[in-house]
mmCIF file of C-alpha atoms in Angstrom:
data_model
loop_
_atom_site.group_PDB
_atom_site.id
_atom_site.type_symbol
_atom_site.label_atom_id
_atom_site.label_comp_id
_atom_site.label_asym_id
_atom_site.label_seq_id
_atom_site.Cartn_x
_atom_site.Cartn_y
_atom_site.Cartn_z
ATOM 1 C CA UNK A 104 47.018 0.976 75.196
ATOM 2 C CA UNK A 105 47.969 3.596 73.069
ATOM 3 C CA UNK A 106 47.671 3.733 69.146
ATOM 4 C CA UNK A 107 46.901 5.918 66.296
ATOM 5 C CA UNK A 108 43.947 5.376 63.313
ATOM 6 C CA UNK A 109 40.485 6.109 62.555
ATOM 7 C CA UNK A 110 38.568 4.717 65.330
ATOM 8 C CA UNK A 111 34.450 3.316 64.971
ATOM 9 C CA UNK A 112 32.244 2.539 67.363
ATOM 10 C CA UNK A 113 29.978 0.441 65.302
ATOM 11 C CA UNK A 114 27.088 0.304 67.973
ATOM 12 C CA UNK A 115 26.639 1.052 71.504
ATOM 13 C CA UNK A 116 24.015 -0.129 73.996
ATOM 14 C CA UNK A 117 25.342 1.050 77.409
ATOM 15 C CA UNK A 118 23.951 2.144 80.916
ATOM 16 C CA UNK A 119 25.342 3.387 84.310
ATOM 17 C CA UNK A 120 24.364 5.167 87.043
ATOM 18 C CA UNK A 121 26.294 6.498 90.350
ATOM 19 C CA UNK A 122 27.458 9.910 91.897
ATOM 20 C CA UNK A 123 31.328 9.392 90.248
ATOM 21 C CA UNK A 124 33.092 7.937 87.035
ATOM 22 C CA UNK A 125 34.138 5.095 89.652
ATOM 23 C CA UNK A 126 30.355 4.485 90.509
ATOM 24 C CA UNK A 127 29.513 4.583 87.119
ATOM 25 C CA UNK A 128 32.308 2.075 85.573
ATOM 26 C CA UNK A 129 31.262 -0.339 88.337
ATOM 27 C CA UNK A 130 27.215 -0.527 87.130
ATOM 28 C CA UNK A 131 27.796 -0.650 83.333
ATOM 29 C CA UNK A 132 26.043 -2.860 81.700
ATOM 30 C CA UNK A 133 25.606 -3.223 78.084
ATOM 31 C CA UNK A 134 27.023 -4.015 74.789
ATOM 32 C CA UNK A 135 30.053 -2.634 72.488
ATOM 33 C CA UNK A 136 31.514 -3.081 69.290
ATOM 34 C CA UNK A 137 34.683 -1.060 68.242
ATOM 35 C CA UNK A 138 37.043 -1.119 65.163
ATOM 36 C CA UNK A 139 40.338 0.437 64.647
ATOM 37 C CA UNK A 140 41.604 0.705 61.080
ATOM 38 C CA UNK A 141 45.087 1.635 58.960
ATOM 39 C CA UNK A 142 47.244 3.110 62.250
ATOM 40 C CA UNK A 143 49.690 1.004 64.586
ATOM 41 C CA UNK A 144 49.203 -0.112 68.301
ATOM 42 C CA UNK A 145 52.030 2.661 69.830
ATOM 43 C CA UNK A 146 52.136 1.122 73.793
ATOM 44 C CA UNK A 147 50.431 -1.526 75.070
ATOM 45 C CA UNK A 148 52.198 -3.405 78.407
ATOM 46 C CA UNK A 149 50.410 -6.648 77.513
ATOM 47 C CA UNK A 150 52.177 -7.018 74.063
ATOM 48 C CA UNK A 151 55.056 -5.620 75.438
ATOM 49 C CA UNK A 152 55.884 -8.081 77.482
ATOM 50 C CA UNK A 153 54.395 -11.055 75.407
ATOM 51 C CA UNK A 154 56.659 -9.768 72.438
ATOM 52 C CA UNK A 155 59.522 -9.607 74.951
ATOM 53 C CA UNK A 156 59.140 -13.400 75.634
ATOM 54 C CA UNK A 157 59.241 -14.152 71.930
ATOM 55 C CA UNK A 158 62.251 -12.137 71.107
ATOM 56 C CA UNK A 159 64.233 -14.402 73.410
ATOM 57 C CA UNK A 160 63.796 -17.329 71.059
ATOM 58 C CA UNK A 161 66.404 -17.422 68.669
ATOM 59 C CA UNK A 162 63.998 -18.004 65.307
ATOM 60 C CA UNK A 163 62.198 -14.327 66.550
ATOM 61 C CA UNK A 164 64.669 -12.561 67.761
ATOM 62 C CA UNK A 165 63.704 -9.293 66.721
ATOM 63 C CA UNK A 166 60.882 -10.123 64.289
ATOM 64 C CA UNK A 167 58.185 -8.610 67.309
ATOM 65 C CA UNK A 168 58.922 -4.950 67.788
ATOM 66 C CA UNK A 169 59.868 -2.831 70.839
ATOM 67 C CA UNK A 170 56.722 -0.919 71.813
ATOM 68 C CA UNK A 171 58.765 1.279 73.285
ATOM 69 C CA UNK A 172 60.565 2.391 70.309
ATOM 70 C CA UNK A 173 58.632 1.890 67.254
ATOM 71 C CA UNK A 174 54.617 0.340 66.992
ATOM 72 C CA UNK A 175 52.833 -2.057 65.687
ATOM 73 C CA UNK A 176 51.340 -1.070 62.364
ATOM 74 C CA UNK A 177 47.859 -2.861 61.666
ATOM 75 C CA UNK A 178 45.690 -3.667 59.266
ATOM 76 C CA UNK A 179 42.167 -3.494 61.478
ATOM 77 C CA UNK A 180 41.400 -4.416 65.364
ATOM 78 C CA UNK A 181 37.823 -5.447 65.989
ATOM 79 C CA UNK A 182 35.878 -6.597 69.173
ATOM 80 C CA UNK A 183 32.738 -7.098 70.509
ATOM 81 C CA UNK A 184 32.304 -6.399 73.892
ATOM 82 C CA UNK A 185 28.935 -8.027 76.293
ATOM 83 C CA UNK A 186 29.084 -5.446 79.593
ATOM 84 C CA UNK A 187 27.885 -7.060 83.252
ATOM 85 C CA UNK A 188 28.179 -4.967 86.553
ATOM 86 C CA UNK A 189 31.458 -3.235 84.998
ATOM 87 C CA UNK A 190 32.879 -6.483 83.951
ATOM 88 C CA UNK A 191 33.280 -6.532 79.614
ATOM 89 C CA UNK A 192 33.836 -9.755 78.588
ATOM 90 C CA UNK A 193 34.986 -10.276 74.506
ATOM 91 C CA UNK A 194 35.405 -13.807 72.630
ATOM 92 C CA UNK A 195 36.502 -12.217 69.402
ATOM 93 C CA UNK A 196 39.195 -9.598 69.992
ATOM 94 C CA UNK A 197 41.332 -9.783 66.839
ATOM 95 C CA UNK A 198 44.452 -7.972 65.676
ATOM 96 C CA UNK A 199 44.983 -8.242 62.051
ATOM 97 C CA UNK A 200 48.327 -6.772 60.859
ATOM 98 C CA UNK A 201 50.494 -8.207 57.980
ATOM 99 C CA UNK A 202 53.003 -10.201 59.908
ATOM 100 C CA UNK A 203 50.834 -11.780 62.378
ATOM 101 C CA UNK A 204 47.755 -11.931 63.978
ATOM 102 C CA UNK A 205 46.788 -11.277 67.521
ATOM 103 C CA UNK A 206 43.721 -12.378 69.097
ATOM 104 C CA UNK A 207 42.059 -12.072 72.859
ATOM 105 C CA UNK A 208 39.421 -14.012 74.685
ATOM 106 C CA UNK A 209 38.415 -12.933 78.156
ATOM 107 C CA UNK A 210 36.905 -10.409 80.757
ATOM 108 C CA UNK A 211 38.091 -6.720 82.264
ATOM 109 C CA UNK A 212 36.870 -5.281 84.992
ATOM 110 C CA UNK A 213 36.313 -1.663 84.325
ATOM 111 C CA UNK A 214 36.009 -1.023 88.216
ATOM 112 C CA UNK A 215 39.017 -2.455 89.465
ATOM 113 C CA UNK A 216 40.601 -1.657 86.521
ATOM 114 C CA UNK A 217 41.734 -5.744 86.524
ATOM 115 C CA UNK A 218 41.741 -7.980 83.717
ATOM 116 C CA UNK A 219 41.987 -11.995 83.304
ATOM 117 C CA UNK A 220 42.214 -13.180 79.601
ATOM 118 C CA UNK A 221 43.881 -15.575 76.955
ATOM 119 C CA UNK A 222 45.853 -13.626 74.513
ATOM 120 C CA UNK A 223 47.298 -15.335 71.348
ATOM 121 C CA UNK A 224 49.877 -14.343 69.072
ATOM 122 C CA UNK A 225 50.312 -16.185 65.799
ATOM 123 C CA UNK A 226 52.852 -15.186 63.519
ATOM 124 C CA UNK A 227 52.233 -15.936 59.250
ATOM 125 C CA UNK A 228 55.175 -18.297 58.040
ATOM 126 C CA UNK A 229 55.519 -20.127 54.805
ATOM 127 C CA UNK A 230 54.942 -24.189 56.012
ATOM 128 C CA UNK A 231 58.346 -24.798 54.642
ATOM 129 C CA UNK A 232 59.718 -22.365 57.289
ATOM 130 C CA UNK A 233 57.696 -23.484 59.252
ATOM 131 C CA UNK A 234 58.604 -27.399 59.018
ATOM 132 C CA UNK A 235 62.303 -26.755 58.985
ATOM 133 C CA UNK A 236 63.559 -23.711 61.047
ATOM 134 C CA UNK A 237 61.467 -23.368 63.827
ATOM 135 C CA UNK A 238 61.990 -26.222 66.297
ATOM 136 C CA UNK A 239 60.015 -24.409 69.045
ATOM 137 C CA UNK A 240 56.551 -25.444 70.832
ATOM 138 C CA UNK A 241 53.874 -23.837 69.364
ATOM 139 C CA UNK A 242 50.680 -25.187 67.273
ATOM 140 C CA UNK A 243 50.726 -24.884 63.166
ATOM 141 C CA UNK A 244 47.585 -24.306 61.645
ATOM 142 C CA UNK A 245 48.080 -24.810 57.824
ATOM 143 C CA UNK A 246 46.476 -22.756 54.827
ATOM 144 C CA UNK A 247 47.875 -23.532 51.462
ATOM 145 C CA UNK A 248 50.749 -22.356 51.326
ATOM 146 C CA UNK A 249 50.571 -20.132 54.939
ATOM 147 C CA UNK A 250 50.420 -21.553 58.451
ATOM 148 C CA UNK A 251 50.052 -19.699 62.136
ATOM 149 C CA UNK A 252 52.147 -20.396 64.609
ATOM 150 C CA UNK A 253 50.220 -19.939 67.537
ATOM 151 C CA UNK A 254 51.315 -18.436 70.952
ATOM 152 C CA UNK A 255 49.120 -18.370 73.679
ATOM 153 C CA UNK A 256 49.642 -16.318 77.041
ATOM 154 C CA UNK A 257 47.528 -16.074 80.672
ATOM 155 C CA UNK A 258 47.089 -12.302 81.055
ATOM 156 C CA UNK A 259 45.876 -11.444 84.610
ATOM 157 C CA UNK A 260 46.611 -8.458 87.470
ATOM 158 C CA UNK A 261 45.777 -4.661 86.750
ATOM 159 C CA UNK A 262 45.754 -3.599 83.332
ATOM 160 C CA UNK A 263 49.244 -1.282 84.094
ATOM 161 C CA UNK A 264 51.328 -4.119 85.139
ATOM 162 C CA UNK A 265 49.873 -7.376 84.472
ATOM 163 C CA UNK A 266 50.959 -11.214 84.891
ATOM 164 C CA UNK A 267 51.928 -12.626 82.219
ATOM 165 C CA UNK A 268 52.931 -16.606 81.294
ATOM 166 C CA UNK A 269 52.713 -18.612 78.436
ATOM 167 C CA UNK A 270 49.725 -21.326 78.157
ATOM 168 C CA UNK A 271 50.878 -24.673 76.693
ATOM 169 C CA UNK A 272 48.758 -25.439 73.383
ATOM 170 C CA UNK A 273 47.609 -28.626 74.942
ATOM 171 C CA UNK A 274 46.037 -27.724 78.169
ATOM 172 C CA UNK A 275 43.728 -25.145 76.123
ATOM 173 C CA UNK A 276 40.045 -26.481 76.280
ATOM 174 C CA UNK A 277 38.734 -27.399 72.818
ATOM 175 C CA UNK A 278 35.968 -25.070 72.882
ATOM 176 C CA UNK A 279 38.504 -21.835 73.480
ATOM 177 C CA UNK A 280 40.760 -23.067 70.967
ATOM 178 C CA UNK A 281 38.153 -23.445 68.607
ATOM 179 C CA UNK A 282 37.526 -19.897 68.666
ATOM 180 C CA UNK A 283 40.876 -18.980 68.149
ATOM 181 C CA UNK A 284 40.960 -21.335 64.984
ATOM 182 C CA UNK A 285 37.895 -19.548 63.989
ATOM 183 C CA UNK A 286 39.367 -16.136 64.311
ATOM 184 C CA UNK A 287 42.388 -17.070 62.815
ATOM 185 C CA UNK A 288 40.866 -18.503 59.695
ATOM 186 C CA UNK A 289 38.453 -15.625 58.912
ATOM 187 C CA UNK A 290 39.203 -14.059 55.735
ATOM 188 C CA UNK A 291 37.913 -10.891 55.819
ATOM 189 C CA UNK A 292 38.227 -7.296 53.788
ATOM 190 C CA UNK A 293 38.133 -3.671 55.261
ATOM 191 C CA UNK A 294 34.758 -2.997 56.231
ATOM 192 C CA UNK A 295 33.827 -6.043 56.262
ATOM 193 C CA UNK A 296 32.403 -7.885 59.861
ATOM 194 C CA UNK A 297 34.360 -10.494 61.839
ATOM 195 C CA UNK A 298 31.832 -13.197 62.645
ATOM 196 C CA UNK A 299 31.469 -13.335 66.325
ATOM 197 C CA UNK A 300 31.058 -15.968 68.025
ATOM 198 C CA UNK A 301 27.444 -15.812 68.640
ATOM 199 C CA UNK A 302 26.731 -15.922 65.050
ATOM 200 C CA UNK A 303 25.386 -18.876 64.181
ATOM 201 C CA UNK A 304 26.681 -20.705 60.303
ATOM 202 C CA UNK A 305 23.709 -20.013 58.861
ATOM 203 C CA UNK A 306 23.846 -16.727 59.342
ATOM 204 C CA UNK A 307 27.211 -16.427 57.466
ATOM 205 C CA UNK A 308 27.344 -15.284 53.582
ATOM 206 C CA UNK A 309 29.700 -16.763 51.346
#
């Protein structure tokens, strides 16, 4: 992926050992948080080809842009990252741009250079819109006066040239669909932490 922005790494807890970068990638273990903020995702094959899909439909059709033209401009991108024998899994990968958010659940493996994840794209509509022009499949989560149409794709192959095929809403388990309600529905500021989904409600300050 490539994109522009001031980039964090809000903490770090990482470890490796072996005689080559390859070597190395393959023992990580370890944890990772990183933010992006105010830039624009530039090239990314994933969204690419999801936003390809979703052109096609006649309601979209050109409302996702061409990655290879122009980028995404966004807002923030945040995820936590738990490391394993070169394997980074994330529940909490989030997007947040003004026409949509994009969120990711799932694992990469840094060695292989493989990954195997749920990615979700959920363009904001007015409910009205919503209701009345869009008479596609997709799952509306309603706000007031906002809903999220949600997209979900099956992302798996190397990380240059990877499968990619829509999930239907109703075969997602209730637990992962659960997070990406939770993700969807977090309000948050710059600066400010999107809960992960280890926090516990307790833990959360209103």
């Amino acid at each position: 992926m490539k994109y522009t922005g001031s980039f964090h790494i809000d903490k770090a807890e990482l470890q490796g050992e072996g005689e080559n970068l390859q070597k190395v990638k393959e023992s990580l273990q370890g944890s990772l948080r990183v933010e992006l903020e105010n830039g624009a995702i530039e090239k990314s094959n994933i969204l690419s080809k999801i936003f390809s899909i979703l052109n096609v439909s006649q309601y979209f059709k050109g409302r996702f842009p061409d990655l290879k033209t122009r980028g995404l401009p966004f807002y923030r991108v945040v995820a936590n990252f738990q490391i394993k024998d070169g394997v980074a899994a994330t529940e909490d990968f989030l997007v947040d741009s003004e026409a949509m958010r994009i969120t990711g659940i799932g694992r990469i493996d840094l060695g292989r250079n493989q990954i195997d994840a749920k990615i979700g794209v959920h363009p904001l509509a007015t409910v009205d819109t919503v209701l009345s022009k869009i008479p596609i499949a997709g799952y509306i989560l309603l706000g007031k006066d906002k809903a999220f149409l949600s997209f979900v794709y099956e992302v798996k192959g190397g990380l240059d040239d990877p499968k990619v095929e829509a999930v239907p809403i109703q075969s997602i388990p209730g637990g992962l669909f659960g997070i990406i309600r939770r993700l969807l529905e977090t309000p948050f500021r710059p600066f400010q932490k999107v809960p992960s989904s280890q926090d516990s409600p307790k833990e959360e300050k209103k």
